[in-house]
mmCIF file of C-alpha atoms and ligand atoms in Angstrom:
data_model
loop_
_atom_site.group_PDB
_atom_site.id
_atom_site.type_symbol
_atom_site.label_atom_id
_atom_site.label_comp_id
_atom_site.label_asym_id
_atom_site.label_seq_id
_atom_site.Cartn_x
_atom_site.Cartn_y
_atom_site.Cartn_z
ATOM 1 C CA MET A 438 -100.781 -157.511 7.152
ATOM 2 C CA THR A 439 -98.769 -154.933 5.179
ATOM 3 C CA GLU A 440 -99.231 -152.384 7.992
ATOM 4 C CA ASN A 441 -97.486 -154.749 10.433
ATOM 5 C CA TRP A 442 -94.356 -155.092 8.314
ATOM 6 C CA ASN A 443 -91.251 -153.207 9.349
ATOM 7 C CA THR A 444 -90.063 -150.331 7.191
ATOM 8 C CA ARG A 445 -87.605 -152.115 4.899
ATOM 9 C CA THR A 446 -90.141 -154.818 4.079
ATOM 10 C CA LYS A 447 -92.812 -152.222 3.300
ATOM 11 C CA LEU A 448 -90.347 -150.408 1.038
ATOM 12 C CA VAL A 449 -89.649 -153.526 -1.045
ATOM 13 C CA HIS A 450 -93.122 -155.095 -1.183
ATOM 14 C CA GLY A 451 -95.624 -152.383 -0.233
ATOM 15 C CA GLY A 452 -98.262 -151.382 -2.770
ATOM 16 C CA ILE A 453 -97.360 -154.013 -5.406
ATOM 17 C CA ARG A 454 -100.007 -154.562 -8.107
ATOM 18 C CA ARG A 455 -99.046 -157.401 -10.431
ATOM 19 C CA SER A 456 -100.431 -157.735 -13.939
ATOM 20 C CA GLN A 457 -101.630 -161.042 -15.441
ATOM 21 C CA TYR A 458 -97.934 -161.850 -16.201
ATOM 22 C CA ASN A 459 -96.921 -161.881 -12.528
ATOM 23 C CA GLU A 460 -93.758 -159.858 -13.139
ATOM 24 C CA VAL A 461 -91.231 -159.586 -10.267
ATOM 25 C CA ALA A 462 -90.205 -155.963 -10.822
ATOM 26 C CA GLU A 463 -93.004 -153.423 -10.719
ATOM 27 C CA ALA A 464 -94.463 -152.753 -14.193
ATOM 28 C CA ILE A 465 -94.506 -149.341 -15.838
ATOM 29 C CA PHE A 466 -98.064 -148.862 -17.046
ATOM 30 C CA LEU A 467 -97.104 -146.266 -19.633
ATOM 31 C CA THR A 468 -100.639 -145.610 -20.743
ATOM 32 C CA GLN A 469 -102.840 -142.538 -20.783
ATOM 33 C CA GLY A 470 -106.126 -144.402 -20.851
ATOM 34 C CA PHE A 471 -107.826 -147.714 -20.075
ATOM 35 C CA VAL A 472 -110.106 -149.799 -22.312
ATOM 36 C CA TYR A 473 -113.654 -150.516 -21.187
ATOM 37 C CA ASN A 474 -115.181 -153.826 -22.289
ATOM 38 C CA THR A 475 -118.564 -152.278 -22.915
ATOM 39 C CA ALA A 476 -120.203 -148.889 -23.158
ATOM 40 C CA GLU A 477 -122.072 -149.755 -19.982
ATOM 41 C CA GLN A 478 -118.782 -150.374 -18.148
ATOM 42 C CA ALA A 479 -117.435 -147.011 -19.338
ATOM 43 C CA GLU A 480 -120.574 -145.300 -18.067
ATOM 44 C CA ALA A 481 -120.270 -147.062 -14.696
ATOM 45 C CA ARG A 482 -116.597 -146.102 -14.342
ATOM 46 C CA PHE A 483 -117.431 -142.447 -14.759
ATOM 47 C CA LEU A 484 -120.228 -142.697 -12.228
ATOM 48 C CA GLU A 485 -118.220 -144.266 -9.467
ATOM 49 C CA THR A 486 -114.485 -144.960 -9.416
ATOM 50 C CA GLY A 487 -113.402 -147.846 -7.245
ATOM 51 C CA PRO A 488 -109.770 -148.061 -6.093
ATOM 52 C CA ASP A 489 -108.627 -150.284 -8.953
ATOM 53 C CA GLU A 490 -110.685 -148.700 -11.669
ATOM 54 C CA PHE A 491 -108.660 -146.254 -13.680
ATOM 55 C CA ILE A 492 -110.087 -143.779 -16.169
ATOM 56 C CA TYR A 493 -107.286 -141.498 -17.337
ATOM 57 C CA ALA A 494 -103.659 -140.994 -16.256
ATOM 58 C CA ARG A 495 -104.274 -137.459 -14.994
ATOM 59 C CA TYR A 496 -106.735 -139.006 -12.479
ATOM 60 C CA GLY A 497 -104.745 -142.119 -11.629
ATOM 61 C CA ASN A 498 -102.557 -144.877 -13.050
ATOM 62 C CA PRO A 499 -101.523 -148.302 -11.653
ATOM 63 C CA THR A 500 -97.784 -147.454 -11.434
ATOM 64 C CA VAL A 501 -98.546 -144.112 -9.800
ATOM 65 C CA ALA A 502 -100.956 -145.845 -7.401
ATOM 66 C CA MET A 503 -98.206 -148.334 -6.412
ATOM 67 C CA PHE A 504 -95.911 -145.415 -5.588
ATOM 68 C CA GLU A 505 -98.630 -143.614 -3.606
ATOM 69 C CA GLU A 506 -99.410 -146.716 -1.587
ATOM 70 C CA ARG A 507 -95.751 -147.438 -0.807
ATOM 71 C CA ILE A 508 -94.893 -143.870 0.307
ATOM 72 C CA ALA A 509 -98.080 -143.714 2.418
ATOM 73 C CA LEU A 510 -96.977 -146.946 4.152
ATOM 74 C CA LEU A 511 -93.520 -145.470 4.831
ATOM 75 C CA GLU A 512 -94.904 -142.236 6.280
ATOM 76 C CA GLY A 513 -97.724 -143.984 8.128
ATOM 77 C CA ALA A 514 -100.257 -141.743 6.385
ATOM 78 C CA GLU A 515 -103.754 -142.825 5.342
ATOM 79 C CA ASP A 516 -103.272 -141.741 1.741
ATOM 80 C CA ALA A 517 -101.022 -139.952 -0.750
ATOM 81 C CA PHE A 518 -101.308 -138.112 -4.065
ATOM 82 C CA ALA A 519 -98.271 -138.105 -6.380
ATOM 83 C CA THR A 520 -97.494 -134.944 -8.331
ATOM 84 C CA ALA A 521 -95.356 -133.848 -11.274
ATOM 85 C CA SER A 522 -92.790 -132.058 -9.097
ATOM 86 C CA GLY A 523 -92.204 -130.975 -5.529
ATOM 87 C CA MET A 524 -93.604 -127.569 -6.365
ATOM 88 C CA ALA A 525 -96.807 -129.082 -7.819
ATOM 89 C CA ALA A 526 -97.153 -130.810 -4.440
ATOM 90 C CA VAL A 527 -96.605 -127.637 -2.374
ATOM 91 C CA ASN A 528 -98.983 -125.690 -4.629
ATOM 92 C CA GLY A 529 -101.593 -128.469 -4.596
ATOM 93 C CA ALA A 530 -101.466 -128.912 -0.835
ATOM 94 C CA VAL A 531 -102.098 -125.250 -0.034
ATOM 95 C CA THR A 532 -104.122 -124.016 -3.019
ATOM 96 C CA SER A 533 -106.596 -126.918 -2.946
ATOM 97 C CA MET A 534 -107.742 -126.035 0.591
ATOM 98 C CA LEU A 535 -107.678 -122.215 0.608
ATOM 99 C CA LYS A 536 -109.995 -119.548 -0.712
ATOM 100 C CA ALA A 537 -110.136 -115.742 -0.766
ATOM 101 C CA GLY A 538 -110.363 -114.286 2.725
ATOM 102 C CA ASP A 539 -108.509 -117.172 4.416
ATOM 103 C CA HIS A 540 -105.515 -116.519 6.671
ATOM 104 C CA VAL A 541 -102.253 -118.484 6.607
ATOM 105 C CA VAL A 542 -99.155 -118.209 8.802
ATOM 106 C CA SER A 543 -95.875 -119.274 7.230
ATOM 107 C CA ALA A 544 -92.232 -119.424 8.221
ATOM 108 C CA LYS A 545 -90.247 -116.971 6.115
ATOM 109 C CA ALA A 546 -87.122 -119.108 5.592
ATOM 110 C CA LEU A 547 -88.505 -121.031 2.604
ATOM 111 C CA PHE A 548 -87.281 -122.645 -0.615
ATOM 112 C CA GLY A 549 -87.543 -119.838 -3.216
ATOM 113 C CA SER A 550 -90.475 -121.313 -5.149
ATOM 114 C CA CYS A 551 -92.391 -122.071 -1.922
ATOM 115 C CA LEU A 552 -91.969 -118.409 -0.953
ATOM 116 C CA TYR A 553 -93.294 -117.398 -4.392
ATOM 117 C CA ILE A 554 -96.472 -119.465 -3.894
ATOM 118 C CA LEU A 555 -97.117 -118.083 -0.391
ATOM 119 C CA GLU A 556 -96.065 -114.491 -1.065
ATOM 120 C CA GLU A 557 -97.140 -113.907 -4.676
ATOM 121 C CA ILE A 558 -99.761 -116.433 -5.777
ATOM 122 C CA LEU A 559 -101.964 -116.982 -2.706
ATOM 123 C CA THR A 560 -102.087 -113.247 -1.928
ATOM 124 C CA ARG A 561 -103.069 -112.516 -5.553
ATOM 125 C CA TYR A 562 -106.198 -114.597 -4.946
ATOM 126 C CA GLY A 563 -107.090 -112.871 -1.702
ATOM 127 C CA VAL A 564 -105.456 -115.150 0.865
ATOM 128 C CA GLU A 565 -103.795 -113.240 3.688
ATOM 129 C CA VAL A 566 -100.344 -114.574 4.625
ATOM 130 C CA THR A 567 -98.401 -113.609 7.770
ATOM 131 C CA PHE A 568 -94.686 -114.493 7.775
ATOM 132 C CA VAL A 569 -92.836 -115.339 10.970
ATOM 133 C CA ASP A 570 -89.358 -116.404 12.040
ATOM 134 C CA GLY A 571 -90.080 -120.144 12.227
ATOM 135 C CA THR A 572 -87.784 -120.846 15.186
ATOM 136 C CA ASP A 573 -89.420 -118.132 17.349
ATOM 137 C CA LEU A 574 -92.530 -119.607 19.035
ATOM 138 C CA ASP A 575 -93.612 -116.182 20.306
ATOM 139 C CA GLN A 576 -93.946 -115.007 16.698
ATOM 140 C CA TRP A 577 -96.111 -118.040 15.817
ATOM 141 C CA LYS A 578 -98.214 -117.357 18.933
ATOM 142 C CA ALA A 579 -98.712 -113.716 17.953
ATOM 143 C CA ALA A 580 -99.506 -114.473 14.300
ATOM 144 C CA ILE A 581 -101.934 -117.418 14.605
ATOM 145 C CA ARG A 582 -105.515 -116.105 14.890
ATOM 146 C CA GLU A 583 -108.956 -117.591 15.517
ATOM 147 C CA ASP A 584 -109.588 -117.529 11.760
ATOM 148 C CA THR A 585 -106.203 -118.976 10.677
ATOM 149 C CA LYS A 586 -106.857 -121.850 8.241
ATOM 150 C CA ALA A 587 -103.350 -123.259 7.845
ATOM 151 C CA VAL A 588 -99.729 -122.927 8.899
ATOM 152 C CA PHE A 589 -96.897 -123.773 6.511
ATOM 153 C CA PHE A 590 -93.184 -124.344 7.066
ATOM 154 C CA GLU A 591 -90.169 -126.425 6.111
ATOM 155 C CA THR A 592 -89.376 -128.591 9.143
ATOM 156 C CA VAL A 593 -85.657 -128.014 8.451
ATOM 157 C CA SER A 594 -84.836 -124.861 6.503
ATOM 158 C CA ASN A 595 -82.631 -124.616 3.429
ATOM 159 C CA PRO A 596 -79.682 -123.866 3.424
ATOM 160 C CA THR A 597 -79.155 -122.762 7.032
ATOM 161 C CA LEU A 598 -80.666 -125.940 8.537
ATOM 162 C CA GLU A 599 -82.776 -124.338 11.247
ATOM 163 C CA VAL A 600 -85.136 -126.881 12.785
ATOM 164 C CA ILE A 601 -88.686 -125.772 13.572
ATOM 165 C CA ASP A 602 -90.397 -127.223 16.645
ATOM 166 C CA LEU A 603 -93.211 -129.037 14.838
ATOM 167 C CA LYS A 604 -95.019 -130.235 17.951
ATOM 168 C CA ALA A 605 -95.117 -126.764 19.522
ATOM 169 C CA VAL A 606 -96.304 -125.028 16.326
ATOM 170 C CA ALA A 607 -98.885 -127.780 15.713
ATOM 171 C CA ASP A 608 -100.314 -127.300 19.225
ATOM 172 C CA LEU A 609 -100.769 -123.577 18.558
ATOM 173 C CA ALA A 610 -102.335 -124.229 15.137
ATOM 174 C CA HIS A 611 -104.665 -126.986 16.324
ATOM 175 C CA ALA A 612 -105.939 -124.791 19.161
ATOM 176 C CA VAL A 613 -107.662 -122.653 16.485
ATOM 177 C CA GLY A 614 -108.477 -125.563 14.152
ATOM 178 C CA ALA A 615 -105.809 -124.688 11.561
ATOM 179 C CA LEU A 616 -104.207 -127.400 9.405
ATOM 180 C CA VAL A 617 -100.460 -127.964 9.759
ATOM 181 C CA VAL A 618 -98.794 -128.340 6.357
ATOM 182 C CA VAL A 619 -95.078 -129.155 6.316
ATOM 183 C CA ASP A 620 -92.489 -129.398 3.559
ATOM 184 C CA ASN A 621 -90.453 -132.259 4.991
ATOM 185 C CA VAL A 622 -87.716 -132.686 2.356
ATOM 186 C CA PHE A 623 -84.717 -132.185 4.651
ATOM 187 C CA ALA A 624 -86.114 -134.511 7.346
ATOM 188 C CA THR A 625 -86.690 -137.204 4.650
ATOM 189 C CA PRO A 626 -89.518 -139.777 4.883
ATOM 190 C CA VAL A 627 -87.037 -142.230 6.472
ATOM 191 C CA TYR A 628 -86.618 -140.121 9.609
ATOM 192 C CA SER A 629 -89.975 -138.353 9.540
ATOM 193 C CA LYS A 630 -92.129 -138.456 12.641
ATOM 194 C CA ALA A 631 -94.206 -135.598 11.261
ATOM 195 C CA LEU A 632 -97.606 -137.247 11.800
ATOM 196 C CA GLU A 633 -96.981 -138.179 15.421
ATOM 197 C CA ASN A 634 -95.612 -134.668 16.024
ATOM 198 C CA GLY A 635 -98.831 -133.076 14.771
ATOM 199 C CA ALA A 636 -98.502 -132.453 11.027
ATOM 200 C CA ASP A 637 -101.783 -132.883 9.130
ATOM 201 C CA VAL A 638 -100.376 -132.648 5.619
ATOM 202 C CA ILE A 639 -96.836 -133.623 4.599
ATOM 203 C CA VAL A 640 -95.238 -132.654 1.330
ATOM 204 C CA TYR A 641 -92.069 -134.034 -0.294
ATOM 205 C CA SER A 642 -90.185 -133.161 -3.419
ATOM 206 C CA THR A 643 -89.516 -136.766 -4.500
ATOM 207 C CA THR A 644 -86.836 -135.284 -6.775
ATOM 208 C CA LYS A 645 -84.554 -135.418 -3.734
ATOM 209 C CA HIS A 646 -84.009 -138.523 -1.540
ATOM 210 C CA ILE A 647 -86.936 -140.556 -2.927
ATOM 211 C CA ASP A 648 -85.497 -140.699 -6.444
ATOM 212 C CA GLY A 649 -82.096 -140.434 -4.797
ATOM 213 C CA GLN A 650 -80.171 -140.859 -8.023
ATOM 214 C CA GLY A 651 -80.829 -137.531 -9.726
ATOM 215 C CA ARG A 652 -83.098 -138.660 -12.562
ATOM 216 C CA CYS A 653 -86.698 -137.436 -12.392
ATOM 217 C CA LEU A 654 -88.792 -134.639 -10.919
ATOM 218 C CA GLY A 655 -91.693 -135.564 -8.685
ATOM 219 C CA GLY A 656 -93.629 -134.707 -5.569
ATOM 220 C CA VAL A 657 -96.130 -136.183 -3.176
ATOM 221 C CA ILE A 658 -98.788 -134.926 -0.750
ATOM 222 C CA LEU A 659 -99.627 -137.150 2.241
ATOM 223 C CA GLY A 660 -102.483 -136.854 4.707
ATOM 224 C CA SER A 661 -105.839 -138.251 5.749
ATOM 225 C CA LYS A 662 -107.905 -140.128 3.162
ATOM 226 C CA GLU A 663 -110.527 -137.393 3.426
ATOM 227 C CA PHE A 664 -108.027 -134.595 2.715
ATOM 228 C CA ILE A 665 -106.159 -136.413 -0.078
ATOM 229 C CA ARG A 666 -109.195 -137.781 -1.936
ATOM 230 C CA GLY A 667 -111.706 -135.062 -0.986
ATOM 231 C CA THR A 668 -109.602 -131.908 -1.268
ATOM 232 C CA VAL A 669 -106.291 -132.590 -3.055
ATOM 233 C CA GLU A 670 -107.325 -135.092 -5.746
ATOM 234 C CA PRO A 671 -110.136 -133.013 -7.311
ATOM 235 C CA TYR A 672 -107.809 -129.989 -7.496
ATOM 236 C CA MET A 673 -104.819 -131.931 -8.878
ATOM 237 C CA LYS A 674 -106.680 -134.060 -11.404
ATOM 238 C CA HIS A 675 -108.434 -131.051 -12.915
ATOM 239 C CA THR A 676 -105.428 -128.713 -12.915
ATOM 240 C CA GLY A 677 -103.000 -131.238 -14.416
ATOM 241 C CA GLY A 678 -100.213 -131.639 -11.869
ATOM 242 C CA SER A 679 -100.241 -135.447 -11.678
ATOM 243 C CA MET A 680 -97.068 -137.558 -11.724
ATOM 244 C CA SER A 681 -96.206 -139.392 -14.947
ATOM 245 C CA PRO A 682 -96.224 -143.226 -14.819
ATOM 246 C CA PHE A 683 -92.551 -143.395 -15.814
ATOM 247 C CA ASN A 684 -91.483 -141.006 -13.055
ATOM 248 C CA ALA A 685 -93.665 -142.912 -10.582
ATOM 249 C CA TRP A 686 -91.812 -146.098 -11.510
ATOM 250 C CA VAL A 687 -88.439 -144.400 -10.886
ATOM 251 C CA MET A 688 -89.697 -143.131 -7.502
ATOM 252 C CA LEU A 689 -91.148 -146.546 -6.633
ATOM 253 C CA LYS A 690 -87.760 -148.189 -7.250
ATOM 254 C CA GLY A 691 -86.118 -145.335 -5.317
ATOM 255 C CA LEU A 692 -88.262 -146.188 -2.293
ATOM 256 C CA GLU A 693 -86.942 -149.759 -2.409
ATOM 257 C CA THR A 694 -83.462 -148.536 -1.365
ATOM 258 C CA ILE A 695 -84.215 -145.226 0.393
ATOM 259 C CA ASP A 696 -83.821 -146.559 3.922
ATOM 260 C CA LEU A 697 -80.344 -147.971 3.161
ATOM 261 C CA ARG A 698 -79.231 -144.852 1.301
ATOM 262 C CA VAL A 699 -80.511 -142.180 3.672
ATOM 263 C CA ARG A 700 -79.184 -143.917 6.798
ATOM 264 C CA ALA A 701 -75.738 -144.189 5.179
ATOM 265 C CA GLN A 702 -75.851 -140.550 3.997
ATOM 266 C CA SER A 703 -76.916 -139.298 7.396
ATOM 267 C CA ALA A 704 -74.185 -141.257 9.229
ATOM 268 C CA SER A 705 -71.620 -139.827 6.783
ATOM 269 C CA ALA A 706 -72.959 -136.287 7.256
ATOM 270 C CA GLN A 707 -72.585 -136.649 11.032
ATOM 271 C CA ALA A 708 -69.009 -137.939 10.653
ATOM 272 C CA ILE A 709 -68.036 -135.165 8.220
ATOM 273 C CA ALA A 710 -69.559 -132.472 10.471
ATOM 274 C CA GLU A 711 -67.698 -133.848 13.507
ATOM 275 C CA ALA A 712 -64.426 -134.022 11.559
ATOM 276 C CA LEU A 713 -64.753 -130.355 10.536
ATOM 277 C CA VAL A 714 -65.834 -128.662 13.781
ATOM 278 C CA GLY A 715 -63.152 -126.172 14.801
ATOM 279 C CA HIS A 716 -61.311 -126.310 11.436
ATOM 280 C CA ASP A 717 -59.333 -123.077 11.102
ATOM 281 C CA LYS A 718 -60.665 -122.302 7.588
ATOM 282 C CA LEU A 719 -64.281 -122.482 8.780
ATOM 283 C CA ALA A 720 -66.308 -119.826 10.608
ATOM 284 C CA ARG A 721 -69.241 -122.213 11.185
ATOM 285 C CA VAL A 722 -70.151 -125.876 10.682
ATOM 286 C CA ILE A 723 -73.955 -126.038 10.611
ATOM 287 C CA TYR A 724 -75.423 -129.493 11.175
ATOM 288 C CA PRO A 725 -78.470 -130.331 13.349
ATOM 289 C CA GLY A 726 -76.717 -133.510 14.541
ATOM 290 C CA LEU A 727 -74.010 -131.476 16.295
ATOM 291 C CA GLU A 728 -74.602 -130.671 19.964
ATOM 292 C CA GLY A 729 -73.648 -127.058 19.314
ATOM 293 C CA HIS A 730 -76.563 -126.584 16.866
ATOM 294 C CA ALA A 731 -79.179 -124.181 18.279
ATOM 295 C CA GLN A 732 -82.031 -126.679 17.764
ATOM 296 C CA HIS A 733 -80.052 -129.896 18.315
ATOM 297 C CA ALA A 734 -82.472 -131.235 20.935
ATOM 298 C CA ILE A 735 -85.499 -130.584 18.710
ATOM 299 C CA ALA A 736 -83.742 -132.221 15.749
ATOM 300 C CA ILE A 737 -83.051 -135.386 17.747
ATOM 301 C CA GLU A 738 -86.594 -135.451 19.124
ATOM 302 C CA GLN A 739 -88.144 -134.859 15.690
ATOM 303 C CA MET A 740 -85.848 -136.862 13.386
ATOM 304 C CA GLY A 741 -83.577 -138.947 15.585
ATOM 305 C CA GLN A 742 -80.456 -137.636 13.821
ATOM 306 C CA GLY A 743 -79.203 -134.629 11.872
ATOM 307 C CA GLY A 744 -80.068 -135.400 8.251
ATOM 308 C CA THR A 745 -78.075 -135.783 5.042
ATOM 309 C CA VAL A 746 -77.110 -132.132 4.482
ATOM 310 C CA LEU A 747 -74.624 -129.892 6.268
ATOM 311 C CA SER A 748 -73.616 -126.291 5.622
ATOM 312 C CA LEU A 749 -70.108 -124.898 5.955
ATOM 313 C CA ASP A 750 -69.337 -121.198 6.329
ATOM 314 C CA LEU A 751 -65.848 -120.470 5.064
ATOM 315 C CA LYS A 752 -63.741 -117.668 6.466
ATOM 316 C CA GLY A 753 -62.824 -115.419 3.552
ATOM 317 C CA GLY A 754 -66.307 -115.169 2.028
ATOM 318 C CA GLN A 755 -67.210 -115.905 -1.585
ATOM 319 C CA GLU A 756 -63.615 -116.122 -2.810
ATOM 320 C CA ALA A 757 -62.775 -118.813 -0.258
ATOM 321 C CA ALA A 758 -66.071 -120.637 -0.935
ATOM 322 C CA PHE A 759 -65.437 -120.699 -4.695
ATOM 323 C CA ARG A 760 -61.850 -121.979 -4.203
ATOM 324 C CA PHE A 761 -63.224 -124.706 -1.939
ATOM 325 C CA LEU A 762 -65.913 -125.751 -4.452
ATOM 326 C CA ASN A 763 -63.443 -125.780 -7.328
ATOM 327 C CA ALA A 764 -60.908 -127.866 -5.382
ATOM 328 C CA LEU A 765 -63.319 -130.682 -4.448
ATOM 329 C CA GLN A 766 -62.679 -133.836 -6.426
ATOM 330 C CA ILE A 767 -65.589 -136.065 -5.359
ATOM 331 C CA ALA A 768 -68.538 -133.787 -4.608
ATOM 332 C CA VAL A 769 -69.955 -132.181 -7.751
ATOM 333 C CA ILE A 770 -71.166 -128.583 -8.031
ATOM 334 C CA SER A 771 -74.915 -128.624 -8.637
ATOM 335 C CA ASN A 772 -78.082 -127.480 -6.899
ATOM 336 C CA ASN A 773 -79.955 -130.712 -6.194
ATOM 337 C CA LEU A 774 -79.724 -132.621 -2.909
ATOM 338 C CA GLY A 775 -80.422 -136.079 -1.541
ATOM 339 C CA ASP A 776 -78.538 -137.656 -4.455
ATOM 340 C CA ALA A 777 -76.272 -140.727 -4.270
ATOM 341 C CA LYS A 778 -73.541 -138.337 -5.430
ATOM 342 C CA SER A 779 -72.338 -135.695 -2.979
ATOM 343 C CA ILE A 780 -73.388 -132.261 -4.246
ATOM 344 C CA VAL A 781 -72.125 -128.828 -3.222
ATOM 345 C CA THR A 782 -73.916 -125.520 -3.759
ATOM 346 C CA HIS A 783 -73.015 -121.883 -3.105
ATOM 347 C CA PRO A 784 -76.508 -120.577 -2.191
ATOM 348 C CA ALA A 785 -75.665 -116.836 -2.205
ATOM 349 C CA THR A 786 -74.767 -116.882 -5.923
ATOM 350 C CA THR A 787 -77.130 -119.621 -7.148
ATOM 351 C CA THR A 788 -80.330 -120.810 -5.423
ATOM 352 C CA HIS A 789 -80.652 -117.627 -3.341
ATOM 353 C CA GLN A 790 -78.940 -115.213 -5.762
ATOM 354 C CA ARG A 791 -82.038 -113.078 -6.271
ATOM 355 C CA LEU A 792 -82.807 -112.447 -2.613
ATOM 356 C CA PRO A 793 -82.151 -108.842 -1.577
ATOM 357 C CA GLU A 794 -78.866 -108.478 0.329
ATOM 358 C CA GLU A 795 -80.509 -107.631 3.664
ATOM 359 C CA GLN A 796 -82.699 -110.735 3.428
ATOM 360 C CA LYS A 797 -79.650 -112.933 2.777
ATOM 361 C CA VAL A 798 -78.016 -111.470 5.874
ATOM 362 C CA HIS A 799 -81.223 -111.976 7.859
ATOM 363 C CA LEU A 800 -81.485 -115.639 6.776
ATOM 364 C CA GLY A 801 -77.783 -116.284 7.462
ATOM 365 C CA ILE A 802 -76.929 -116.867 3.788
ATOM 366 C CA THR A 803 -73.431 -115.419 4.050
ATOM 367 C CA PRO A 804 -70.941 -115.113 1.145
ATOM 368 C CA GLY A 805 -68.846 -117.956 2.604
ATOM 369 C CA LEU A 806 -71.758 -120.402 3.020
ATOM 370 C CA VAL A 807 -71.596 -123.730 1.153
ATOM 371 C CA ARG A 808 -74.360 -126.353 1.289
ATOM 372 C CA PHE A 809 -73.044 -129.909 1.234
ATOM 373 C CA SER A 810 -75.509 -132.694 0.382
ATOM 374 C CA VAL A 811 -73.777 -135.899 1.423
ATOM 375 C CA GLY A 812 -73.987 -138.835 -0.994
ATOM 376 C CA ILE A 813 -73.398 -142.547 -0.512
ATOM 377 C CA GLU A 814 -69.681 -142.472 -1.320
ATOM 378 C CA ASP A 815 -67.161 -143.799 1.241
ATOM 379 C CA THR A 816 -67.163 -141.549 4.325
ATOM 380 C CA GLY A 817 -63.364 -141.552 4.665
ATOM 381 C CA ASP A 818 -62.944 -140.515 1.033
ATOM 382 C CA LEU A 819 -65.409 -137.651 1.502
ATOM 383 C CA ILE A 820 -63.678 -136.362 4.645
ATOM 384 C CA ALA A 821 -60.255 -136.548 2.935
ATOM 385 C CA ASP A 822 -61.650 -134.704 -0.095
ATOM 386 C CA VAL A 823 -63.202 -131.905 1.982
ATOM 387 C CA LYS A 824 -59.986 -131.516 3.983
ATOM 388 C CA GLN A 825 -57.746 -131.290 0.911
ATOM 389 C CA ALA A 826 -60.149 -128.751 -0.626
ATOM 390 C CA LEU A 827 -60.049 -126.661 2.573
ATOM 391 C CA ASP A 828 -56.231 -126.825 2.450
ATOM 392 C CA ALA A 829 -56.412 -125.425 -1.078
ATOM 393 C CA VAL A 830 -58.403 -122.362 0.055
HETATM 394 C C1 PLP B 2371 -86.465 -129.147 -4.084
HETATM 395 C C2 PLP B 2371 -87.408 -128.621 -3.103
HETATM 396 C C3 PLP B 2371 -88.698 -128.229 -3.479
HETATM 397 C C4 PLP B 2371 -89.157 -128.260 -4.922
HETATM 398 O O1 PLP B 2371 -89.158 -129.515 -5.482
HETATM 399 P P1 PLP B 2371 -89.099 -129.760 -7.080
HETATM 400 O O2 PLP B 2371 -89.197 -131.240 -7.202
HETATM 401 O O3 PLP B 2371 -87.805 -129.181 -7.562
HETATM 402 O O4 PLP B 2371 -90.268 -129.053 -7.668
HETATM 403 C C5 PLP B 2371 -89.547 -127.774 -2.494
HETATM 404 N N1 PLP B 2371 -89.157 -127.692 -1.208
HETATM 405 C C6 PLP B 2371 -87.921 -128.065 -0.806
HETATM 406 C C7 PLP B 2371 -87.546 -127.945 0.633
HETATM 407 C C8 PLP B 2371 -87.006 -128.539 -1.743
HETATM 408 O O5 PLP B 2371 -85.768 -128.904 -1.346
#
């Protein structure tokens, strides 16, 4: 029944577990443990856990389970495991399945902490990692070997918004039996077609569009029931990266409105990008929804539209970028994204400050680059604000 609902219905009603009080809004089960009626029942619980039988909040909790069920319905995945942050999800997804001697191929344009896990942590435990330029299929072809266990990449990279051809990389990975693990934050679960394009494991930082109002950290790993319950859950429940019930409740309520928010944000992002193309203060307008974007066709095939984030490269480098940021009156300067509020970031001096200069150049993180996460404010107001701020540069 639930599986046949359309997306917006699933997002409002999916996964509901009502208590004996029959509350309308989902309850926050802010409890660490669960009382057993008898010693025998406690013993039985520890022997075999059924889906509704909770033992301890690190293993599972009714509010967290509601969130997991609802996000799995949205993505069309068999199962999901909710985590304390997006990074706990990335770490859990890759670390739970790998062991010393395994080989992984990863795109090199990664969120800083993702790069740290692939480059520093996995290699410390004897996993071999080969990095490739994610948009170059020949490099994937050359790097994937008979013994490759997994490939990892962000389907849309941050902050330069390169789109990786998921279907093509998945075909190469599956030919050797490797699992395809994607960080799908920029695609968002609303526009994700990751499963049908060949991803085996999908990771989100729920801190972004799923909360959508800048309140809590969270993450989620989606995949087959066998992978989530057999591989991810044992690792996560014993290493302590589970999502808190309160944060799960915030994320659950975020899912209720995510379709409305993300569609509005994405339409605004497209309109802003179109309004800015060719502006004389800008060297580049980077947005996958623009026909001039190098992977525009892949973006449309994979997501149907260009997403909620665009990047602007100002002529005049850092000085011009800073003047632009400081002149904006609606968008706030911060480093989150996917929020109801528009947020601007200067990656070269903040999120990517520590990258060596040549790597910034290589990744296209120029001194004039500004990342613009489009919120749910009025589109006309946002365009007017960006234009007056560009005039002030
Ligand atoms: C934010 C982000 C993360 C990390 O998520 P946290 O919730 O901050 O731990 C990972 N990958 C991408 C692409 C992100 O944008």
